[in-house]
PDB file of N, CA and C in Angstrom:
ATOM      1  N   UNK A  52      16.010  12.454  21.016  1.00  0.00           N
ATOM      2  CA  UNK A  52      14.721  12.981  19.631  1.00  0.00           C
ATOM      3  C   UNK A  52      15.869  11.841  18.837  1.00  0.00           C
ATOM      4  N   UNK A  53      16.952  11.425  18.902  1.00  0.00           N
ATOM      5  CA  UNK A  53      17.432  10.464  18.109  1.00  0.00           C
ATOM      6  C   UNK A  53      16.932   8.964  18.524  1.00  0.00           C
ATOM      7  N   UNK A  54      16.830   8.515  19.342  1.00  0.00           N
ATOM      8  CA  UNK A  54      15.836   7.926  20.438  1.00  0.00           C
ATOM      9  C   UNK A  54      14.157   7.399  19.356  1.00  0.00           C
ATOM     10  N   UNK A  55      13.757   8.453  19.425  1.00  0.00           N
ATOM     11  CA  UNK A  55      12.515   8.174  18.888  1.00  0.00           C
ATOM     12  C   UNK A  55      12.798   8.059  17.212  1.00  0.00           C
ATOM     13  N   UNK A  56      13.191   8.798  16.602  1.00  0.00           N
ATOM     14  CA  UNK A  56      13.547   8.687  15.188  1.00  0.00           C
ATOM     15  C   UNK A  56      14.404   7.141  15.393  1.00  0.00           C
ATOM     16  N   UNK A  57      15.054   6.614  15.994  1.00  0.00           N
ATOM     17  CA  UNK A  57      15.582   5.152  15.800  1.00  0.00           C
ATOM     18  C   UNK A  57      14.324   4.517  15.511  1.00  0.00           C
ATOM     19  N   UNK A  58      13.782   4.354  16.730  1.00  0.00           N
ATOM     20  CA  UNK A  58      11.964   4.072  16.790  1.00  0.00           C
ATOM     21  C   UNK A  58      11.346   3.807  15.318  1.00  0.00           C
ATOM     22  N   UNK A  59      10.903   4.604  14.865  1.00  0.00           N
ATOM     23  CA  UNK A  59      10.428   4.943  13.969  1.00  0.00           C
ATOM     24  C   UNK A  59      10.501   4.246  12.513  1.00  0.00           C
ATOM     25  N   UNK A  60      12.274   4.433  12.304  1.00  0.00           N
ATOM     26  CA  UNK A  60      13.364   3.734  11.302  1.00  0.00           C
ATOM     27  C   UNK A  60      13.064   2.581  11.273  1.00  0.00           C
ATOM     28  N   UNK A  61      13.177   1.559  12.693  1.00  0.00           N
ATOM     29  CA  UNK A  61      13.172   0.361  13.320  1.00  0.00           C
ATOM     30  C   UNK A  61      12.091   0.317  12.595  1.00  0.00           C
ATOM     31  N   UNK A  62      10.970   0.779  13.080  1.00  0.00           N
ATOM     32  CA  UNK A  62       9.169  -0.233  12.979  1.00  0.00           C
ATOM     33  C   UNK A  62       8.538   0.072  11.820  1.00  0.00           C
ATOM     34  N   UNK A  63       9.532   1.058  10.693  1.00  0.00           N
ATOM     35  CA  UNK A  63       9.294   1.368   9.552  1.00  0.00           C
ATOM     36  C   UNK A  63       9.986   0.482   8.266  1.00  0.00           C
ATOM     37  N   UNK A  64      11.076  -0.224   9.075  1.00  0.00           N
ATOM     38  CA  UNK A  64      12.027  -1.607   8.447  1.00  0.00           C
ATOM     39  C   UNK A  64      10.691  -2.260   8.657  1.00  0.00           C
ATOM     40  N   UNK A  65      10.161  -2.416   9.689  1.00  0.00           N
ATOM     41  CA  UNK A  65       9.993  -4.055  10.177  1.00  0.00           C
ATOM     42  C   UNK A  65       8.277  -4.170   9.218  1.00  0.00           C
ATOM     43  N   UNK A  66       7.905  -2.926   9.202  1.00  0.00           N
ATOM     44  CA  UNK A  66       6.437  -3.126   7.918  1.00  0.00           C
ATOM     45  C   UNK A  66       7.469  -3.068   6.681  1.00  0.00           C
ATOM     46  N   UNK A  67       8.061  -2.680   6.356  1.00  0.00           N
ATOM     47  CA  UNK A  67       8.543  -2.614   4.980  1.00  0.00           C
ATOM     48  C   UNK A  67       9.073  -4.463   4.836  1.00  0.00           C
ATOM     49  N   UNK A  68       9.640  -4.827   5.625  1.00  0.00           N
ATOM     50  CA  UNK A  68       9.605  -6.323   6.058  1.00  0.00           C
ATOM     51  C   UNK A  68       8.774  -7.681   5.698  1.00  0.00           C
ATOM     52  N   UNK A  69       7.527  -6.922   6.536  1.00  0.00           N
ATOM     53  CA  UNK A  69       5.930  -7.660   6.725  1.00  0.00           C
ATOM     54  C   UNK A  69       5.421  -7.784   4.798  1.00  0.00           C
ATOM     55  N   UNK A  70       5.533  -6.281   4.466  1.00  0.00           N
ATOM     56  CA  UNK A  70       4.725  -5.987   3.086  1.00  0.00           C
ATOM     57  C   UNK A  70       5.421  -7.194   2.304  1.00  0.00           C
ATOM     58  N   UNK A  71       7.537  -7.422   2.127  1.00  0.00           N
ATOM     59  CA  UNK A  71       7.840  -8.226   1.405  1.00  0.00           C
ATOM     60  C   UNK A  71       7.723  -9.445   2.022  1.00  0.00           C
ATOM     61  N   UNK A  72       7.143 -10.362   3.260  1.00  0.00           N
ATOM     62  CA  UNK A  72       6.723 -11.356   2.955  1.00  0.00           C
ATOM     63  C   UNK A  72       5.447 -11.777   2.289  1.00  0.00           C
ATOM     64  N   UNK A  73       4.801 -10.602   2.900  1.00  0.00           N
ATOM     65  CA  UNK A  73       2.899 -10.766   2.444  1.00  0.00           C
ATOM     66  C   UNK A  73       3.214 -10.921   1.005  1.00  0.00           C
ATOM     67  N   UNK A  74       4.276 -10.425   0.031  1.00  0.00           N
ATOM     68  CA  UNK A  74       3.977 -10.857  -1.406  1.00  0.00           C
ATOM     69  C   UNK A  74       4.486 -12.130  -1.511  1.00  0.00           C
ATOM     70  N   UNK A  75       5.365 -12.723  -0.553  1.00  0.00           N
ATOM     71  CA  UNK A  75       6.070 -14.254  -1.256  1.00  0.00           C
ATOM     72  C   UNK A  75       4.935 -14.836  -0.500  1.00  0.00           C
ATOM     73  N   UNK A  76       3.999 -14.860   0.136  1.00  0.00           N
ATOM     74  CA  UNK A  76       3.205 -16.000   1.112  1.00  0.00           C
ATOM     75  C   UNK A  76       1.793 -15.787   0.419  1.00  0.00           C
ATOM     76  N   UNK A  77       0.915 -14.635   0.157  1.00  0.00           N
ATOM     77  CA  UNK A  77      -0.441 -14.568  -0.480  1.00  0.00           C
ATOM     78  C   UNK A  77       0.007 -14.917  -1.539  1.00  0.00           C
ATOM     79  N   UNK A  78      -1.473 -15.361  -1.941  1.00  0.00           N
ATOM     80  CA  UNK A  78      -1.475 -16.364  -2.971  1.00  0.00           C
ATOM     81  C   UNK A  78      -2.311 -15.636  -4.584  1.00  0.00           C
ATOM     82  N   UNK A  79      -3.034 -14.235  -4.710  1.00  0.00           N
ATOM     83  CA  UNK A  79      -3.758 -14.281  -5.573  1.00  0.00           C
ATOM     84  C   UNK A  79      -3.364 -12.396  -5.625  1.00  0.00           C
ATOM     85  N   UNK A  80      -3.574 -11.664  -6.493  1.00  0.00           N
ATOM     86  CA  UNK A  80      -3.051 -10.718  -7.706  1.00  0.00           C
ATOM     87  C   UNK A  80      -3.051  -9.316  -5.854  1.00  0.00           C
ATOM     88  N   UNK A  81      -4.792  -9.762  -5.517  1.00  0.00           N
ATOM     89  CA  UNK A  81      -5.052  -8.744  -4.955  1.00  0.00           C
ATOM     90  C   UNK A  81      -5.260  -8.726  -3.228  1.00  0.00           C
ATOM     91  N   UNK A  82      -4.677 -10.207  -3.032  1.00  0.00           N
ATOM     92  CA  UNK A  82      -4.239  -9.497  -1.706  1.00  0.00           C
ATOM     93  C   UNK A  82      -2.368  -9.314  -1.577  1.00  0.00           C
ATOM     94  N   UNK A  83      -2.171 -10.064  -2.993  1.00  0.00           N
ATOM     95  CA  UNK A  83      -0.439  -9.216  -3.207  1.00  0.00           C
ATOM     96  C   UNK A  83      -0.407  -7.851  -2.892  1.00  0.00           C
ATOM     97  N   UNK A  84      -1.531  -7.295  -3.512  1.00  0.00           N
ATOM     98  CA  UNK A  84      -1.798  -5.293  -4.216  1.00  0.00           C
ATOM     99  C   UNK A  84      -1.602  -5.103  -2.531  1.00  0.00           C
ATOM    100  N   UNK A  85      -2.603  -5.707  -1.687  1.00  0.00           N
ATOM    101  CA  UNK A  85      -2.970  -5.027  -0.203  1.00  0.00           C
ATOM    102  C   UNK A  85      -1.357  -5.023   0.117  1.00  0.00           C
ATOM    103  N   UNK A  86      -0.528  -6.330   0.250  1.00  0.00           N
ATOM    104  CA  UNK A  86       0.486  -6.034   1.143  1.00  0.00           C
ATOM    105  C   UNK A  86       1.373  -5.461   0.656  1.00  0.00           C
ATOM    106  N   UNK A  87       1.999  -5.151  -1.009  1.00  0.00           N
ATOM    107  CA  UNK A  87       2.122  -4.513  -1.596  1.00  0.00           C
ATOM    108  C   UNK A  87       2.509  -2.758  -1.486  1.00  0.00           C
ATOM    109  N   UNK A  88       0.797  -2.488  -0.934  1.00  0.00           N
ATOM    110  CA  UNK A  88       1.090  -0.633  -0.592  1.00  0.00           C
ATOM    111  C   UNK A  88       0.303  -0.710   0.223  1.00  0.00           C
ATOM    112  N   UNK A  89      -0.128  -1.334   1.296  1.00  0.00           N
ATOM    113  CA  UNK A  89      -0.583  -0.674   2.876  1.00  0.00           C
ATOM    114  C   UNK A  89       1.119  -0.596   3.548  1.00  0.00           C
ATOM    115  N   UNK A  90       1.401  -1.844   3.978  1.00  0.00           N
ATOM    116  CA  UNK A  90       2.470  -1.646   4.934  1.00  0.00           C
ATOM    117  C   UNK A  90       4.124  -0.967   4.568  1.00  0.00           C
ATOM    118  N   UNK A  91       3.698  -1.505   2.837  1.00  0.00           N
ATOM    119  CA  UNK A  91       4.963  -0.897   2.668  1.00  0.00           C
ATOM    120  C   UNK A  91       4.773   0.510   2.624  1.00  0.00           C
ATOM    121  N   UNK A  92       3.732   1.042   1.860  1.00  0.00           N
ATOM    122  CA  UNK A  92       3.619   3.194   2.418  1.00  0.00           C
ATOM    123  C   UNK A  92       3.673   2.972   4.378  1.00  0.00           C
ATOM    124  N   UNK A  93       3.196   2.517   4.265  1.00  0.00           N
ATOM    125  CA  UNK A  93       3.371   2.947   5.909  1.00  0.00           C
ATOM    126  C   UNK A  93       4.568   3.006   6.504  1.00  0.00           C
ATOM    127  N   UNK A  94       5.391   1.700   6.255  1.00  0.00           N
ATOM    128  CA  UNK A  94       7.086   1.535   6.333  1.00  0.00           C
ATOM    129  C   UNK A  94       8.113   3.047   6.189  1.00  0.00           C
ATOM    130  N   UNK A  95       7.717   3.491   4.703  1.00  0.00           N
ATOM    131  CA  UNK A  95       8.402   3.964   4.091  1.00  0.00           C
ATOM    132  C   UNK A  95       8.005   5.769   4.935  1.00  0.00           C
ATOM    133  N   UNK A  96       7.007   5.822   5.180  1.00  0.00           N
ATOM    134  CA  UNK A  96       6.325   7.033   5.800  1.00  0.00           C
ATOM    135  C   UNK A  96       6.996   6.888   7.486  1.00  0.00           C
ATOM    136  N   UNK A  97       7.080   5.973   7.863  1.00  0.00           N
ATOM    137  CA  UNK A  97       7.930   5.924   9.015  1.00  0.00           C
ATOM    138  C   UNK A  97       9.326   5.929   9.424  1.00  0.00           C
ATOM    139  N   UNK A  98       9.644   5.550   7.748  1.00  0.00           N
ATOM    140  CA  UNK A  98      11.289   5.777   7.881  1.00  0.00           C
ATOM    141  C   UNK A  98      11.684   6.969   7.538  1.00  0.00           C
ATOM    142  N   UNK A  99      10.275   7.919   6.781  1.00  0.00           N
ATOM    143  CA  UNK A  99      11.431   9.298   6.558  1.00  0.00           C
ATOM    144  C   UNK A  99      10.673  10.239   7.791  1.00  0.00           C
ATOM    145  N   UNK A 100       9.791   9.924   8.377  1.00  0.00           N
ATOM    146  CA  UNK A 100       9.256  10.986   9.478  1.00  0.00           C
ATOM    147  C   UNK A 100      11.033  10.509  10.286  1.00  0.00           C
ATOM    148  N   UNK A 101      11.523   9.497  10.727  1.00  0.00           N
ATOM    149  CA  UNK A 101      12.553   8.990  11.984  1.00  0.00           C
ATOM    150  C   UNK A 101      13.648  10.224  11.077  1.00  0.00           C
ATOM    151  N   UNK A 102      13.629   9.986   9.929  1.00  0.00           N
ATOM    152  CA  UNK A 102      14.817  10.607   8.789  1.00  0.00           C
ATOM    153  C   UNK A 102      14.405  12.428   9.453  1.00  0.00           C
ATOM    154  N   UNK A 103      13.151  12.436   9.543  1.00  0.00           N
ATOM    155  CA  UNK A 103      13.353  14.747   9.170  1.00  0.00           C
ATOM    156  C   UNK A 103      13.331  14.562  10.729  1.00  0.00           C
ATOM    157  N   UNK A 104      13.108  13.298  11.751  1.00  0.00           N
ATOM    158  CA  UNK A 104      13.416  14.109  12.962  1.00  0.00           C
ATOM    159  C   UNK A 104      15.071  14.073  13.181  1.00  0.00           C
ATOM    160  N   UNK A 105      15.866  13.596  12.627  1.00  0.00           N
ATOM    161  CA  UNK A 105      17.466  14.200  12.664  1.00  0.00           C
ATOM    162  C   UNK A 105      17.596  14.941  11.704  1.00  0.00           C
ATOM    163  N   UNK A 106      17.487  15.448  11.089  1.00  0.00           N
ATOM    164  CA  UNK A 106      17.764  16.525  10.083  1.00  0.00           C
ATOM    165  C   UNK A 106      18.094  17.724  10.748  1.00  0.00           C
ATOM    166  N   UNK A 107      19.387  17.848  10.276  1.00  0.00           N
ATOM    167  CA  UNK A 107      20.103  19.237  10.710  1.00  0.00           C
ATOM    168  C   UNK A 107      19.603  20.593  10.372  1.00  0.00           C
ATOM    169  N   UNK A 108      18.640  20.463   9.443  1.00  0.00           N
ATOM    170  CA  UNK A 108      18.195  22.023   8.540  1.00  0.00           C
ATOM    171  C   UNK A 108      16.690  21.357   8.452  1.00  0.00           C
ATOM    172  N   UNK A 109      16.330  22.594   8.236  1.00  0.00           N
ATOM    173  CA  UNK A 109      14.899  22.464   7.398  1.00  0.00           C
ATOM    174  C   UNK A 109      14.737  22.796   6.284  1.00  0.00           C
ATOM    175  N   UNK A 110      15.524  22.484   4.982  1.00  0.00           N
ATOM    176  CA  UNK A 110      15.667  22.194   3.871  1.00  0.00           C
ATOM    177  C   UNK A 110      15.392  21.290   3.190  1.00  0.00           C
ATOM    178  N   UNK A 111      15.653  20.382   3.503  1.00  0.00           N
ATOM    179  CA  UNK A 111      15.637  18.989   3.229  1.00  0.00           C
ATOM    180  C   UNK A 111      14.039  18.572   3.817  1.00  0.00           C
ATOM    181  N   UNK A 112      13.933  18.719   4.710  1.00  0.00           N
ATOM    182  CA  UNK A 112      12.300  18.335   5.149  1.00  0.00           C
ATOM    183  C   UNK A 112      11.050  18.545   3.784  1.00  0.00           C
ATOM    184  N   UNK A 113      11.020  19.675   3.497  1.00  0.00           N
ATOM    185  CA  UNK A 113      10.649  20.284   2.378  1.00  0.00           C
ATOM    186  C   UNK A 113      10.384  18.484   1.518  1.00  0.00           C
ATOM    187  N   UNK A 114      11.653  18.381   1.166  1.00  0.00           N
ATOM    188  CA  UNK A 114      11.440  17.749   0.115  1.00  0.00           C
ATOM    189  C   UNK A 114      11.230  15.861   0.338  1.00  0.00           C
ATOM    190  N   UNK A 115      11.315  15.905   2.098  1.00  0.00           N
ATOM    191  CA  UNK A 115      11.161  14.276   2.286  1.00  0.00           C
ATOM    192  C   UNK A 115       9.608  14.404   2.753  1.00  0.00           C
ATOM    193  N   UNK A 116       8.768  15.823   3.082  1.00  0.00           N
ATOM    194  CA  UNK A 116       7.524  16.073   2.744  1.00  0.00           C
ATOM    195  C   UNK A 116       6.627  15.860   1.733  1.00  0.00           C
ATOM    196  N   UNK A 117       7.156  15.824   0.908  1.00  0.00           N
ATOM    197  CA  UNK A 117       6.864  16.158  -0.635  1.00  0.00           C
ATOM    198  C   UNK A 117       6.670  14.711  -0.834  1.00  0.00           C
ATOM    199  N   UNK A 118       8.173  13.481  -0.442  1.00  0.00           N
ATOM    200  CA  UNK A 118       7.940  12.394  -1.055  1.00  0.00           C
ATOM    201  C   UNK A 118       6.751  11.705  -0.294  1.00  0.00           C
ATOM    202  N   UNK A 119       6.538  11.807   1.164  1.00  0.00           N
ATOM    203  CA  UNK A 119       5.035  11.458   1.760  1.00  0.00           C
ATOM    204  C   UNK A 119       4.020  11.844   1.191  1.00  0.00           C
ATOM    205  N   UNK A 120       3.934  12.988   0.440  1.00  0.00           N
ATOM    206  CA  UNK A 120       2.857  13.223   0.073  1.00  0.00           C
ATOM    207  C   UNK A 120       2.404  12.517  -1.239  1.00  0.00           C
ATOM    208  N   UNK A 121       3.190  12.223  -2.340  1.00  0.00           N
ATOM    209  CA  UNK A 121       3.432  12.024  -3.060  1.00  0.00           C
ATOM    210  C   UNK A 121       3.065  10.428  -3.095  1.00  0.00           C
ATOM    211  N   UNK A 122       3.995   9.979  -2.202  1.00  0.00           N
ATOM    212  CA  UNK A 122       3.700   8.444  -2.459  1.00  0.00           C
ATOM    213  C   UNK A 122       2.247   7.893  -1.009  1.00  0.00           C
ATOM    214  N   UNK A 123       1.907   8.791  -0.384  1.00  0.00           N
ATOM    215  CA  UNK A 123       0.246   8.795   0.167  1.00  0.00           C
ATOM    216  C   UNK A 123      -0.950   8.791  -1.630  1.00  0.00           C
ATOM    217  N   UNK A 124      -0.118   9.722  -2.236  1.00  0.00           N
ATOM    218  CA  UNK A 124      -1.211  10.265  -3.836  1.00  0.00           C
ATOM    219  C   UNK A 124      -1.434   8.767  -4.755  1.00  0.00           C
ATOM    220  N   UNK A 125      -0.030   8.207  -5.322  1.00  0.00           N
ATOM    221  CA  UNK A 125       0.282   7.191  -6.106  1.00  0.00           C
ATOM    222  C   UNK A 125       0.248   6.047  -5.645  1.00  0.00           C
ATOM    223  N   UNK A 126       0.368   5.788  -3.941  1.00  0.00           N
ATOM    224  CA  UNK A 126       0.308   4.021  -4.333  1.00  0.00           C
ATOM    225  C   UNK A 126      -0.979   3.986  -4.276  1.00  0.00           C
ATOM    226  N   UNK A 127      -2.001   4.325  -3.495  1.00  0.00           N
ATOM    227  CA  UNK A 127      -3.657   3.698  -3.785  1.00  0.00           C
ATOM    228  C   UNK A 127      -3.735   3.677  -5.512  1.00  0.00           C
ATOM    229  N   UNK A 128      -3.250   4.772  -5.896  1.00  0.00           N
ATOM    230  CA  UNK A 128      -4.043   4.787  -7.545  1.00  0.00           C
ATOM    231  C   UNK A 128      -3.816   3.591  -8.088  1.00  0.00           C
ATOM    232  N   UNK A 129      -1.612   3.485  -7.962  1.00  0.00           N
ATOM    233  CA  UNK A 129      -1.670   2.801  -8.253  1.00  0.00           C
ATOM    234  C   UNK A 129      -2.112   1.329  -8.181  1.00  0.00           C
ATOM    235  N   UNK A 130      -2.421   1.387  -7.296  1.00  0.00           N
ATOM    236  CA  UNK A 130      -2.994  -0.460  -6.788  1.00  0.00           C
ATOM    237  C   UNK A 130      -4.156  -0.749  -7.168  1.00  0.00           C
ATOM    238  N   UNK A 131      -4.633   0.767  -7.203  1.00  0.00           N
ATOM    239  CA  UNK A 131      -6.717   0.453  -7.706  1.00  0.00           C
ATOM    240  C   UNK A 131      -5.923   0.055  -9.362  1.00  0.00           C
ATOM    241  N   UNK A 132      -5.327   1.006 -10.243  1.00  0.00           N
ATOM    242  CA  UNK A 132      -5.116   0.313 -11.597  1.00  0.00           C
ATOM    243  C   UNK A 132      -4.751  -1.000 -11.743  1.00  0.00           C
ATOM    244  N   UNK A 133      -3.785  -1.654 -10.981  1.00  0.00           N
ATOM    245  CA  UNK A 133      -3.213  -2.572 -11.127  1.00  0.00           C
ATOM    246  C   UNK A 133      -4.521  -3.587 -10.403  1.00  0.00           C
ATOM    247  N   UNK A 134      -5.053  -3.462  -9.755  1.00  0.00           N
ATOM    248  CA  UNK A 134      -6.012  -4.521  -9.120  1.00  0.00           C
ATOM    249  C   UNK A 134      -7.431  -4.534 -10.670  1.00  0.00           C
ATOM    250  N   UNK A 135      -7.315  -3.322 -11.018  1.00  0.00           N
ATOM    251  CA  UNK A 135      -8.396  -3.403 -11.669  1.00  0.00           C
ATOM    252  C   UNK A 135      -8.006  -3.987 -13.589  1.00  0.00           C
ATOM    253  N   UNK A 136      -6.569  -3.735 -13.586  1.00  0.00           N
ATOM    254  CA  UNK A 136      -6.548  -4.739 -14.684  1.00  0.00           C
ATOM    255  C   UNK A 136      -6.193  -5.975 -14.596  1.00  0.00           C
ATOM    256  N   UNK A 137      -5.969  -6.728 -13.697  1.00  0.00           N
ATOM    257  CA  UNK A 137      -5.967  -8.219 -12.500  1.00  0.00           C
ATOM    258  C   UNK A 137      -7.384  -8.610 -13.293  1.00  0.00           C
ATOM    259  N   UNK A 138      -8.144  -7.714 -12.752  1.00  0.00           N
ATOM    260  CA  UNK A 138      -9.259  -8.697 -13.094  1.00  0.00           C
ATOM    261  C   UNK A 138     -10.205  -8.447 -13.848  1.00  0.00           C
ATOM    262  N   UNK A 139      -9.840  -7.364 -14.895  1.00  0.00           N
ATOM    263  CA  UNK A 139     -10.682  -7.481 -16.513  1.00  0.00           C
ATOM    264  C   UNK A 139      -9.861  -8.462 -16.672  1.00  0.00           C
ATOM    265  N   UNK A 140      -8.659  -8.488 -16.599  1.00  0.00           N
ATOM    266  CA  UNK A 140      -8.126  -9.642 -17.627  1.00  0.00           C
ATOM    267  C   UNK A 140      -8.111 -10.839 -17.210  1.00  0.00           C
ATOM    268  N   UNK A 141      -8.951 -11.018 -16.286  1.00  0.00           N
ATOM    269  CA  UNK A 141      -9.782 -12.313 -15.965  1.00  0.00           C
ATOM    270  C   UNK A 141      -8.397 -13.429 -15.031  1.00  0.00           C
ATOM    271  N   UNK A 142      -7.739 -12.759 -13.838  1.00  0.00           N
ATOM    272  CA  UNK A 142      -6.491 -13.224 -12.862  1.00  0.00           C
ATOM    273  C   UNK A 142      -7.511 -13.752 -12.044  1.00  0.00           C
ATOM    274  N   UNK A 143      -7.048 -15.009 -11.814  1.00  0.00           N
ATOM    275  CA  UNK A 143      -7.909 -15.859 -10.831  1.00  0.00           C
ATOM    276  C   UNK A 143      -7.849 -15.617  -9.394  1.00  0.00           C
ATOM    277  N   UNK A 144      -8.806 -15.310  -8.621  1.00  0.00           N
ATOM    278  CA  UNK A 144      -9.133 -15.209  -7.226  1.00  0.00           C
ATOM    279  C   UNK A 144      -8.433 -16.609  -6.296  1.00  0.00           C
ATOM    280  N   UNK A 145      -7.739 -16.381  -5.424  1.00  0.00           N
ATOM    281  CA  UNK A 145      -7.550 -16.809  -4.577  1.00  0.00           C
ATOM    282  C   UNK A 145      -8.716 -18.250  -4.366  1.00  0.00           C
ATOM    283  N   UNK A 146      -8.725 -19.449  -4.213  1.00  0.00           N
ATOM    284  CA  UNK A 146      -9.471 -20.313  -3.704  1.00  0.00           C
ATOM    285  C   UNK A 146     -10.348 -20.404  -2.325  1.00  0.00           C
ATOM    286  N   UNK A 147     -11.419 -20.358  -2.291  1.00  0.00           N
ATOM    287  CA  UNK A 147     -12.605 -19.572  -1.201  1.00  0.00           C
ATOM    288  C   UNK A 147     -12.736 -18.061  -0.982  1.00  0.00           C
ATOM    289  N   UNK A 148     -12.598 -17.671  -2.225  1.00  0.00           N
ATOM    290  CA  UNK A 148     -13.300 -16.611  -2.252  1.00  0.00           C
ATOM    291  C   UNK A 148     -14.962 -16.557  -2.754  1.00  0.00           C
ATOM    292  N   UNK A 149     -15.510 -16.301  -1.976  1.00  0.00           N
ATOM    293  CA  UNK A 149     -16.954 -15.656  -1.667  1.00  0.00           C
ATOM    294  C   UNK A 149     -17.518 -14.943  -2.485  1.00  0.00           C
ATOM    295  N   UNK A 150     -17.444 -13.534  -2.530  1.00  0.00           N
ATOM    296  CA  UNK A 150     -17.909 -12.440  -2.735  1.00  0.00           C
ATOM    297  C   UNK A 150     -16.956 -11.815  -3.864  1.00  0.00           C
ATOM    298  N   UNK A 151     -17.821 -11.577  -4.918  1.00  0.00           N
ATOM    299  CA  UNK A 151     -17.083 -11.182  -5.842  1.00  0.00           C
ATOM    300  C   UNK A 151     -17.749 -10.040  -6.203  1.00  0.00           C
ATOM    301  N   UNK A 152     -17.843  -8.800  -5.526  1.00  0.00           N
ATOM    302  CA  UNK A 152     -18.441  -7.437  -6.026  1.00  0.00           C
ATOM    303  C   UNK A 152     -18.266  -6.660  -7.040  1.00  0.00           C
ATOM    304  N   UNK A 153     -17.391  -6.461  -7.921  1.00  0.00           N
ATOM    305  CA  UNK A 153     -17.021  -6.128  -9.254  1.00  0.00           C
ATOM    306  C   UNK A 153     -17.654  -7.211 -10.470  1.00  0.00           C
ATOM    307  N   UNK A 154     -17.459  -8.031 -10.229  1.00  0.00           N
ATOM    308  CA  UNK A 154     -18.122  -9.079 -10.848  1.00  0.00           C
ATOM    309  C   UNK A 154     -19.546  -8.994 -10.733  1.00  0.00           C
ATOM    310  N   UNK A 155     -20.117  -8.787  -9.901  1.00  0.00           N
ATOM    311  CA  UNK A 155     -21.527  -8.505  -9.902  1.00  0.00           C
ATOM    312  C   UNK A 155     -22.295  -6.813 -10.595  1.00  0.00           C
ATOM    313  N   UNK A 156     -21.324  -6.154 -10.345  1.00  0.00           N
ATOM    314  CA  UNK A 156     -21.652  -4.882 -10.646  1.00  0.00           C
ATOM    315  C   UNK A 156     -21.274  -4.645 -12.094  1.00  0.00           C
ATOM    316  N   UNK A 157     -20.603  -6.012 -12.754  1.00  0.00           N
ATOM    317  CA  UNK A 157     -20.196  -5.697 -14.641  1.00  0.00           C
ATOM    318  C   UNK A 157     -21.561  -6.705 -14.776  1.00  0.00           C
ATOM    319  N   UNK A 158     -21.812  -7.548 -14.150  1.00  0.00           N
ATOM    320  CA  UNK A 158     -22.651  -8.021 -14.799  1.00  0.00           C
ATOM    321  C   UNK A 158     -24.195  -7.700 -14.828  1.00  0.00           C
ATOM    322  N   UNK A 159     -24.770  -6.527 -13.999  1.00  0.00           N
ATOM    323  CA  UNK A 159     -25.478  -5.279 -13.683  1.00  0.00           C
ATOM    324  C   UNK A 159     -26.387  -6.004 -12.796  1.00  0.00           C
ATOM    325  N   UNK A 160     -26.135  -7.467 -11.707  1.00  0.00           N
ATOM    326  CA  UNK A 160     -27.126  -7.999 -10.606  1.00  0.00           C
ATOM    327  C   UNK A 160     -26.926  -6.999  -9.891  1.00  0.00           C
ATOM    328  N   UNK A 161     -26.523  -6.098  -9.631  1.00  0.00           N
ATOM    329  CA  UNK A 161     -26.211  -5.506  -8.401  1.00  0.00           C
ATOM    330  C   UNK A 161     -26.096  -3.670  -9.200  1.00  0.00           C
ATOM    331  N   UNK A 162     -26.473  -2.998  -7.832  1.00  0.00           N
ATOM    332  CA  UNK A 162     -26.167  -1.716  -8.664  1.00  0.00           C
ATOM    333  C   UNK A 162     -25.182  -0.805  -7.741  1.00  0.00           C
ATOM    334  N   UNK A 163     -24.658   0.171  -8.710  1.00  0.00           N
ATOM    335  CA  UNK A 163     -23.627   0.828  -7.739  1.00  0.00           C
ATOM    336  C   UNK A 163     -23.809   1.700  -6.742  1.00  0.00           C
ATOM    337  N   UNK A 164     -22.198   1.606  -6.190  1.00  0.00           N
ATOM    338  CA  UNK A 164     -22.861   2.705  -5.108  1.00  0.00           C
ATOM    339  C   UNK A 164     -22.633   4.218  -5.393  1.00  0.00           C
TER     340      UNK A 164
END
């Protein structure tokens, strides 16, 4: 069981490292937002899952499960709000971006889905 927990923790740390590298390397807000939420969330969940496997009692399991649940709820909502705020304040997109669906929707040239 400790081997599986160790693999989960190392995999989670790897995802967290990839998220940090993505934050440094990506150019615009929207791609950095993805790097900050998706791999970091998965990394945290893997680390907490590995930690849950080696817990001697069940009492801390509920707390760790609550942390996982709250991470799943808050990370996408926070990322959406940050991306929306960045777009509405006019933060430029990365060079080479060819499709801007939000601008089309705001101008009224595309119907909402």
